[in-house]
mmCIF file of C-alpha atoms in Angstrom:
data_model
loop_
_atom_site.group_PDB
_atom_site.id
_atom_site.type_symbol
_atom_site.label_atom_id
_atom_site.label_comp_id
_atom_site.label_asym_id
_atom_site.label_seq_id
_atom_site.Cartn_x
_atom_site.Cartn_y
_atom_site.Cartn_z
ATOM 1 C CA MET A 1 0.763 79.088 -113.615
ATOM 2 C CA PRO A 2 -3.032 79.396 -113.496
ATOM 3 C CA LEU A 3 -4.797 76.059 -113.702
ATOM 4 C CA PRO A 4 -8.156 75.483 -115.383
ATOM 5 C CA GLN A 5 -10.979 74.449 -113.090
ATOM 6 C CA LEU A 6 -11.518 70.729 -113.583
ATOM 7 C CA SER A 7 -14.208 70.120 -111.041
ATOM 8 C CA TYR A 8 -17.853 69.808 -111.853
ATOM 9 C CA LYS A 9 -20.964 70.838 -110.018
ATOM 10 C CA GLN A 10 -21.744 69.056 -106.815
ATOM 11 C CA GLY A 11 -24.070 66.158 -107.400
ATOM 12 C CA ALA A 12 -23.022 65.486 -110.973
ATOM 13 C CA GLU A 13 -22.402 61.839 -111.760
ATOM 14 C CA THR A 14 -19.613 62.168 -114.320
ATOM 15 C CA SER A 15 -16.675 64.479 -114.757
ATOM 16 C CA PRO A 16 -16.147 66.515 -117.965
ATOM 17 C CA LEU A 17 -12.957 64.570 -118.676
ATOM 18 C CA PRO A 18 -13.896 60.935 -117.988
ATOM 19 C CA GLY A 19 -11.696 57.996 -117.087
ATOM 20 C CA ARG A 20 -8.019 57.783 -118.020
ATOM 21 C CA LYS A 21 -7.893 61.094 -119.922
ATOM 22 C CA TYR A 22 -9.246 62.943 -116.889
ATOM 23 C CA ARG A 23 -6.649 61.435 -114.567
ATOM 24 C CA GLU A 24 -3.808 62.041 -116.991
ATOM 25 C CA LYS A 25 -4.838 65.665 -117.388
ATOM 26 C CA ILE A 26 -4.851 66.163 -113.616
ATOM 27 C CA LEU A 27 -1.425 64.617 -113.174
ATOM 28 C CA CYS A 28 -0.060 66.820 -115.946
ATOM 29 C CA LEU A 29 -1.508 69.920 -114.257
ATOM 30 C CA ILE A 30 -0.114 68.941 -110.864
ATOM 31 C CA ASN A 31 3.351 68.804 -112.399
ATOM 32 C CA GLN A 32 2.899 72.362 -113.758
ATOM 33 C CA MET A 33 1.640 73.901 -110.537
ATOM 34 C CA ASP A 34 3.297 76.774 -108.747
ATOM 35 C CA GLU A 35 4.563 75.845 -105.292
ATOM 36 C CA ASP A 36 1.902 77.770 -103.391
ATOM 37 C CA GLU A 37 -1.039 76.390 -105.402
ATOM 38 C CA VAL A 38 -3.593 74.361 -103.477
ATOM 39 C CA VAL A 39 -5.540 71.388 -104.831
ATOM 40 C CA LEU A 40 -8.338 69.657 -102.966
ATOM 41 C CA LEU A 41 -9.264 66.088 -103.885
ATOM 42 C CA GLY A 42 -12.809 65.309 -102.847
ATOM 43 C CA PHE A 43 -16.170 63.711 -103.331
ATOM 44 C CA TRP A 44 -19.328 65.784 -103.287
ATOM 45 C CA THR A 45 -21.253 63.983 -100.503
ATOM 46 C CA SER A 46 -18.327 63.713 -98.092
ATOM 47 C CA PRO A 47 -18.841 65.986 -95.056
ATOM 48 C CA TYR A 48 -15.133 65.626 -94.353
ATOM 49 C CA VAL A 49 -14.378 67.247 -97.706
ATOM 50 C CA MET A 50 -16.944 69.956 -96.907
ATOM 51 C CA ARG A 51 -14.987 70.763 -93.747
ATOM 52 C CA VAL A 52 -11.936 71.572 -95.842
ATOM 53 C CA LYS A 53 -13.932 73.612 -98.357
ATOM 54 C CA ILE A 54 -15.414 75.708 -95.555
ATOM 55 C CA ALA A 55 -12.020 76.280 -93.921
ATOM 56 C CA LEU A 56 -10.370 77.338 -97.173
ATOM 57 C CA ALA A 57 -13.273 79.679 -97.917
ATOM 58 C CA GLU A 58 -13.121 81.240 -94.456
ATOM 59 C CA LYS A 59 -9.404 81.844 -94.961
ATOM 60 C CA GLY A 60 -9.939 83.213 -98.467
ATOM 61 C CA VAL A 61 -7.533 80.664 -99.944
ATOM 62 C CA HIS A 62 -7.922 80.056 -103.678
ATOM 63 C CA TYR A 63 -7.775 76.390 -104.582
ATOM 64 C CA TYR A 64 -8.552 73.916 -107.366
ATOM 65 C CA TYR A 65 -11.109 71.282 -106.610
ATOM 66 C CA MET A 66 -10.828 67.879 -108.278
ATOM 67 C CA GLU A 67 -13.749 65.507 -107.862
ATOM 68 C CA GLU A 68 -13.293 61.781 -107.562
ATOM 69 C CA GLY A 69 -15.708 60.590 -110.227
ATOM 70 C CA ASN A 70 -16.114 57.028 -108.932
ATOM 71 C CA LEU A 71 -14.763 56.888 -105.409
ATOM 72 C CA PHE A 72 -16.174 53.475 -104.602
ATOM 73 C CA LYS A 73 -15.170 51.439 -107.648
ATOM 74 C CA ASN A 74 -12.333 53.227 -109.414
ATOM 75 C CA LYS A 75 -10.232 55.597 -107.296
ATOM 76 C CA SER A 76 -8.026 57.895 -109.286
ATOM 77 C CA THR A 77 -4.292 57.380 -109.709
ATOM 78 C CA LEU A 78 -3.759 60.768 -108.134
ATOM 79 C CA LEU A 79 -5.729 59.895 -104.984
ATOM 80 C CA LEU A 80 -3.890 56.570 -104.596
ATOM 81 C CA LYS A 81 -0.577 58.367 -105.050
ATOM 82 C CA MET A 82 -1.363 61.198 -102.633
ATOM 83 C CA ASN A 83 -2.993 59.042 -99.943
ATOM 84 C CA PRO A 84 -1.585 55.518 -100.325
ATOM 85 C CA VAL A 85 -2.286 54.616 -96.693
ATOM 86 C CA PHE A 86 -6.027 55.265 -96.327
ATOM 87 C CA LYS A 87 -6.885 55.908 -100.002
ATOM 88 C CA LYS A 88 -9.599 58.322 -98.901
ATOM 89 C CA VAL A 89 -10.643 61.937 -99.443
ATOM 90 C CA PRO A 90 -10.139 64.664 -98.472
ATOM 91 C CA VAL A 91 -6.573 65.308 -99.512
ATOM 92 C CA ILE A 92 -5.057 68.729 -100.117
ATOM 93 C CA ILE A 93 -1.882 69.180 -102.112
ATOM 94 C CA HIS A 94 0.180 72.221 -101.153
ATOM 95 C CA ASN A 95 3.786 72.908 -102.070
ATOM 96 C CA ASP A 96 3.707 69.590 -103.937
ATOM 97 C CA LYS A 97 3.009 67.750 -100.668
ATOM 98 C CA PRO A 98 -0.195 65.905 -99.693
ATOM 99 C CA ILE A 99 -1.970 66.422 -96.379
ATOM 100 C CA CYS A 100 -4.616 63.870 -95.444
ATOM 101 C CA GLU A 101 -7.442 63.443 -92.890
ATOM 102 C CA SER A 102 -9.874 66.339 -92.423
ATOM 103 C CA LEU A 103 -8.985 67.399 -88.873
ATOM 104 C CA ILE A 104 -5.276 67.373 -89.651
ATOM 105 C CA ILE A 105 -5.966 69.386 -92.798
ATOM 106 C CA LEU A 106 -7.962 71.983 -90.838
ATOM 107 C CA GLN A 107 -5.079 72.406 -88.393
ATOM 108 C CA TYR A 108 -2.642 72.664 -91.284
ATOM 109 C CA ILE A 109 -4.744 75.344 -92.957
ATOM 110 C CA ASP A 110 -4.858 77.316 -89.721
ATOM 111 C CA ASP A 111 -1.099 77.031 -89.273
ATOM 112 C CA VAL A 112 -0.176 78.023 -92.827
ATOM 113 C CA TRP A 113 -2.636 80.879 -93.303
ATOM 114 C CA ASN A 114 -2.412 82.132 -89.719
ATOM 115 C CA ASP A 115 -2.796 85.809 -90.582
ATOM 116 C CA ARG A 116 -6.579 85.647 -91.092
ATOM 117 C CA ALA A 117 -9.805 84.133 -89.791
ATOM 118 C CA PRO A 118 -8.373 81.879 -87.066
ATOM 119 C CA ILE A 119 -9.989 78.464 -86.869
ATOM 120 C CA LEU A 120 -8.497 77.382 -83.542
ATOM 121 C CA SER A 121 -8.696 79.418 -80.373
ATOM 122 C CA GLU A 122 -5.537 81.000 -78.977
ATOM 123 C CA ASP A 123 -6.445 79.508 -75.598
ATOM 124 C CA PRO A 124 -4.946 76.003 -75.113
ATOM 125 C CA TYR A 125 -7.944 74.779 -73.094
ATOM 126 C CA GLN A 126 -10.454 75.966 -75.698
ATOM 127 C CA ARG A 127 -8.403 74.295 -78.436
ATOM 128 C CA ALA A 128 -8.316 71.024 -76.470
ATOM 129 C CA LYS A 129 -12.055 71.194 -75.805
ATOM 130 C CA ALA A 130 -12.882 71.763 -79.464
ATOM 131 C CA ARG A 131 -10.694 68.827 -80.470
ATOM 132 C CA PHE A 132 -12.396 66.649 -77.847
ATOM 133 C CA TRP A 133 -15.848 67.320 -79.279
ATOM 134 C CA VAL A 134 -14.662 66.778 -82.853
ATOM 135 C CA ASP A 135 -13.176 63.479 -81.750
ATOM 136 C CA PHE A 136 -16.434 62.586 -80.002
ATOM 137 C CA PHE A 137 -18.372 63.273 -83.157
ATOM 138 C CA ASP A 138 -16.017 61.433 -85.485
ATOM 139 C CA LYS A 139 -15.819 58.337 -83.275
ATOM 140 C CA LYS A 140 -19.395 58.116 -82.004
ATOM 141 C CA MET A 141 -21.887 60.187 -83.981
ATOM 142 C CA ALA A 142 -20.583 59.498 -87.470
ATOM 143 C CA ASP A 143 -20.936 55.786 -86.722
ATOM 144 C CA SER A 144 -24.518 56.049 -85.434
ATOM 145 C CA GLY A 145 -25.371 58.226 -88.438
ATOM 146 C CA ARG A 146 -24.094 55.551 -90.795
ATOM 147 C CA ARG A 147 -26.036 52.851 -88.950
ATOM 148 C CA MET A 148 -29.249 54.852 -89.253
ATOM 149 C CA TRP A 149 -29.266 54.509 -93.037
ATOM 150 C CA ALA A 150 -27.430 51.182 -93.293
ATOM 151 C CA SER A 151 -29.571 49.137 -90.876
ATOM 152 C CA LYS A 152 -33.210 48.554 -90.060
ATOM 153 C CA GLY A 153 -35.506 47.417 -87.256
ATOM 154 C CA ALA A 154 -34.065 47.302 -83.741
ATOM 155 C CA ASP A 155 -30.535 48.133 -84.911
ATOM 156 C CA GLN A 156 -31.772 51.275 -86.687
ATOM 157 C CA GLU A 157 -33.802 52.349 -83.634
ATOM 158 C CA ALA A 158 -30.786 51.874 -81.385
ATOM 159 C CA ALA A 159 -28.652 53.961 -83.750
ATOM 160 C CA LYS A 160 -31.308 56.706 -83.811
ATOM 161 C CA LYS A 161 -31.498 56.787 -80.008
ATOM 162 C CA GLU A 162 -27.726 57.011 -79.746
ATOM 163 C CA PHE A 163 -27.584 59.749 -82.380
ATOM 164 C CA ILE A 164 -30.252 61.864 -80.708
ATOM 165 C CA GLU A 165 -28.584 61.496 -77.285
ATOM 166 C CA SER A 166 -25.296 62.659 -78.806
ATOM 167 C CA LEU A 167 -27.009 65.590 -80.506
ATOM 168 C CA LYS A 168 -28.410 66.659 -77.132
ATOM 169 C CA LEU A 169 -24.939 66.539 -75.643
ATOM 170 C CA LEU A 170 -23.694 68.802 -78.413
ATOM 171 C CA GLU A 171 -26.655 71.126 -77.915
ATOM 172 C CA GLY A 172 -25.729 71.355 -74.253
ATOM 173 C CA GLU A 173 -22.164 72.247 -75.184
ATOM 174 C CA LEU A 174 -23.449 74.957 -77.541
ATOM 175 C CA GLY A 175 -25.666 76.431 -74.837
ATOM 176 C CA GLU A 176 -26.762 79.974 -75.576
ATOM 177 C CA LYS A 177 -23.684 80.809 -77.632
ATOM 178 C CA PRO A 178 -24.034 81.749 -81.315
ATOM 179 C CA TYR A 179 -21.199 79.373 -82.201
ATOM 180 C CA PHE A 180 -19.501 76.579 -80.281
ATOM 181 C CA GLY A 181 -16.477 78.792 -79.709
ATOM 182 C CA GLY A 182 -18.569 81.744 -78.600
ATOM 183 C CA ASP A 183 -18.875 84.695 -80.966
ATOM 184 C CA ARG A 184 -16.320 83.231 -83.370
ATOM 185 C CA PHE A 185 -17.027 80.603 -86.020
ATOM 186 C CA GLY A 186 -14.310 78.048 -85.383
ATOM 187 C CA LEU A 187 -13.054 74.500 -85.493
ATOM 188 C CA LEU A 188 -16.023 72.701 -83.970
ATOM 189 C CA ASP A 189 -18.504 74.642 -86.106
ATOM 190 C CA ILE A 190 -16.549 73.832 -89.254
ATOM 191 C CA ALA A 191 -16.270 70.178 -88.289
ATOM 192 C CA LEU A 192 -19.952 69.672 -87.456
ATOM 193 C CA ILE A 193 -21.969 71.847 -89.824
ATOM 194 C CA PRO A 194 -21.350 69.690 -92.936
ATOM 195 C CA PHE A 195 -23.305 66.830 -91.374
ATOM 196 C CA SER A 196 -26.437 68.986 -91.238
ATOM 197 C CA CYS A 197 -26.962 68.261 -94.948
ATOM 198 C CA ARG A 198 -27.625 64.644 -93.875
ATOM 199 C CA PHE A 199 -30.263 65.492 -91.293
ATOM 200 C CA TYR A 200 -33.082 65.184 -93.847
ATOM 201 C CA THR A 201 -31.833 61.715 -94.777
ATOM 202 C CA TYR A 202 -31.688 60.606 -91.149
ATOM 203 C CA GLU A 203 -35.102 62.081 -90.399
ATOM 204 C CA THR A 204 -36.767 60.524 -93.418
ATOM 205 C CA LEU A 205 -35.293 57.055 -92.993
ATOM 206 C CA CYS A 206 -35.753 56.973 -89.189
ATOM 207 C CA ASN A 207 -38.951 59.001 -88.731
ATOM 208 C CA PHE A 208 -37.910 61.746 -86.325
ATOM 209 C CA SER A 209 -37.232 65.497 -86.329
ATOM 210 C CA VAL A 210 -33.868 66.966 -85.346
ATOM 211 C CA GLU A 211 -35.520 70.348 -84.835
ATOM 212 C CA LYS A 212 -38.076 68.860 -82.433
ATOM 213 C CA GLU A 213 -35.348 67.043 -80.497
ATOM 214 C CA CYS A 214 -32.737 69.844 -80.559
ATOM 215 C CA PRO A 215 -34.244 73.214 -81.508
ATOM 216 C CA LYS A 216 -31.216 75.249 -80.429
ATOM 217 C CA LEU A 217 -28.954 73.117 -82.560
ATOM 218 C CA ILE A 218 -31.101 73.809 -85.612
ATOM 219 C CA GLU A 219 -30.942 77.533 -84.850
ATOM 220 C CA TRP A 220 -27.171 77.122 -84.947
ATOM 221 C CA VAL A 221 -27.431 75.315 -88.290
ATOM 222 C CA LYS A 222 -29.472 78.173 -89.748
ATOM 223 C CA ARG A 223 -26.997 80.703 -88.372
ATOM 224 C CA CYS A 224 -24.030 78.873 -89.891
ATOM 225 C CA SER A 225 -25.858 78.514 -93.204
ATOM 226 C CA LEU A 226 -25.956 82.294 -93.549
ATOM 227 C CA ARG A 227 -22.192 82.234 -93.983
ATOM 228 C CA GLU A 228 -21.148 82.118 -97.614
ATOM 229 C CA SER A 229 -18.395 79.609 -96.795
ATOM 230 C CA VAL A 230 -21.061 77.171 -95.588
ATOM 231 C CA SER A 231 -23.850 77.796 -98.082
ATOM 232 C CA LYS A 232 -21.515 77.323 -101.030
ATOM 233 C CA SER A 233 -19.844 74.207 -99.605
ATOM 234 C CA LEU A 234 -22.828 72.071 -98.607
ATOM 235 C CA PRO A 235 -24.819 70.182 -101.254
ATOM 236 C CA ASP A 236 -28.592 70.133 -101.458
ATOM 237 C CA GLN A 237 -30.051 67.873 -98.756
ATOM 238 C CA TYR A 238 -32.457 66.221 -101.158
ATOM 239 C CA LYS A 239 -29.633 65.263 -103.541
ATOM 240 C CA VAL A 240 -27.803 63.769 -100.569
ATOM 241 C CA TYR A 241 -30.909 61.732 -99.732
ATOM 242 C CA ASP A 242 -31.188 60.482 -103.319
ATOM 243 C CA PHE A 243 -27.513 59.529 -103.277
ATOM 244 C CA VAL A 244 -27.931 57.554 -100.058
ATOM 245 C CA LEU A 245 -30.842 55.632 -101.539
ATOM 246 C CA GLU A 246 -28.752 54.755 -104.614
ATOM 247 C CA PHE A 247 -25.817 53.804 -102.427
ATOM 248 C CA LYS A 248 -28.031 51.517 -100.355
ATOM 249 C CA LYS A 249 -29.108 49.778 -103.545
ATOM 250 C CA MET A 250 -25.502 49.409 -104.635
ATOM 251 C CA LEU A 251 -24.698 47.758 -101.313
ATOM 252 C CA GLY A 252 -27.740 45.550 -101.478
ATOM 253 C CA ILE A 253 -29.359 47.162 -98.401
ATOM 254 C CA ASN A 254 -33.173 47.110 -98.595
#
């Protein structure tokens, strides 16, 4: 059964079906879904959600996107039901079953729709190496990125230094290749490119230039951005910056 699109444009602050009525409508639609339908639960500024959007677009998989209208204060019943452990996005629902955590979702997408646009290399070593760098980013760089906007003074400078050093390591891994996997846009590209929409925020708040520090990495960003799967999945960098400023206010961070 075809489902109506319930999502709204990235960056909007309210959904077209607010509050309880919105959540009830979603739950009703989930119950009516065909087995092979795919639903993605997300939030517009989450780079982890962007990873999943890019992967689904690369595979040509049709899906229904449902935005969490107030992820920080009032998580939807559906999200809490589908991810009761972490209570976080992204979550995809496929065959009436939820799959959580972005890297696990990317691997699931590659396994299920394995007849097109492979995300992971066929070579075990290359797969392991890509997973290593994604793990490095998620454990180290995502944390320093958060500290750059959430701290100030010496702590912020330390986070900026750590972030730039990590970017240079990634630039070294990229080398002269068009993509991290060589000629093919793959797992590491999909995992990293969403964070480029935060570069302007980091640069503005911490007074540095990613392009000056890592010119080859910015060339890679521009190359990736030419792909429709990327350009249609990443929000405007200035809207992300405005969101971070509002989020800082909400948290009481001056």
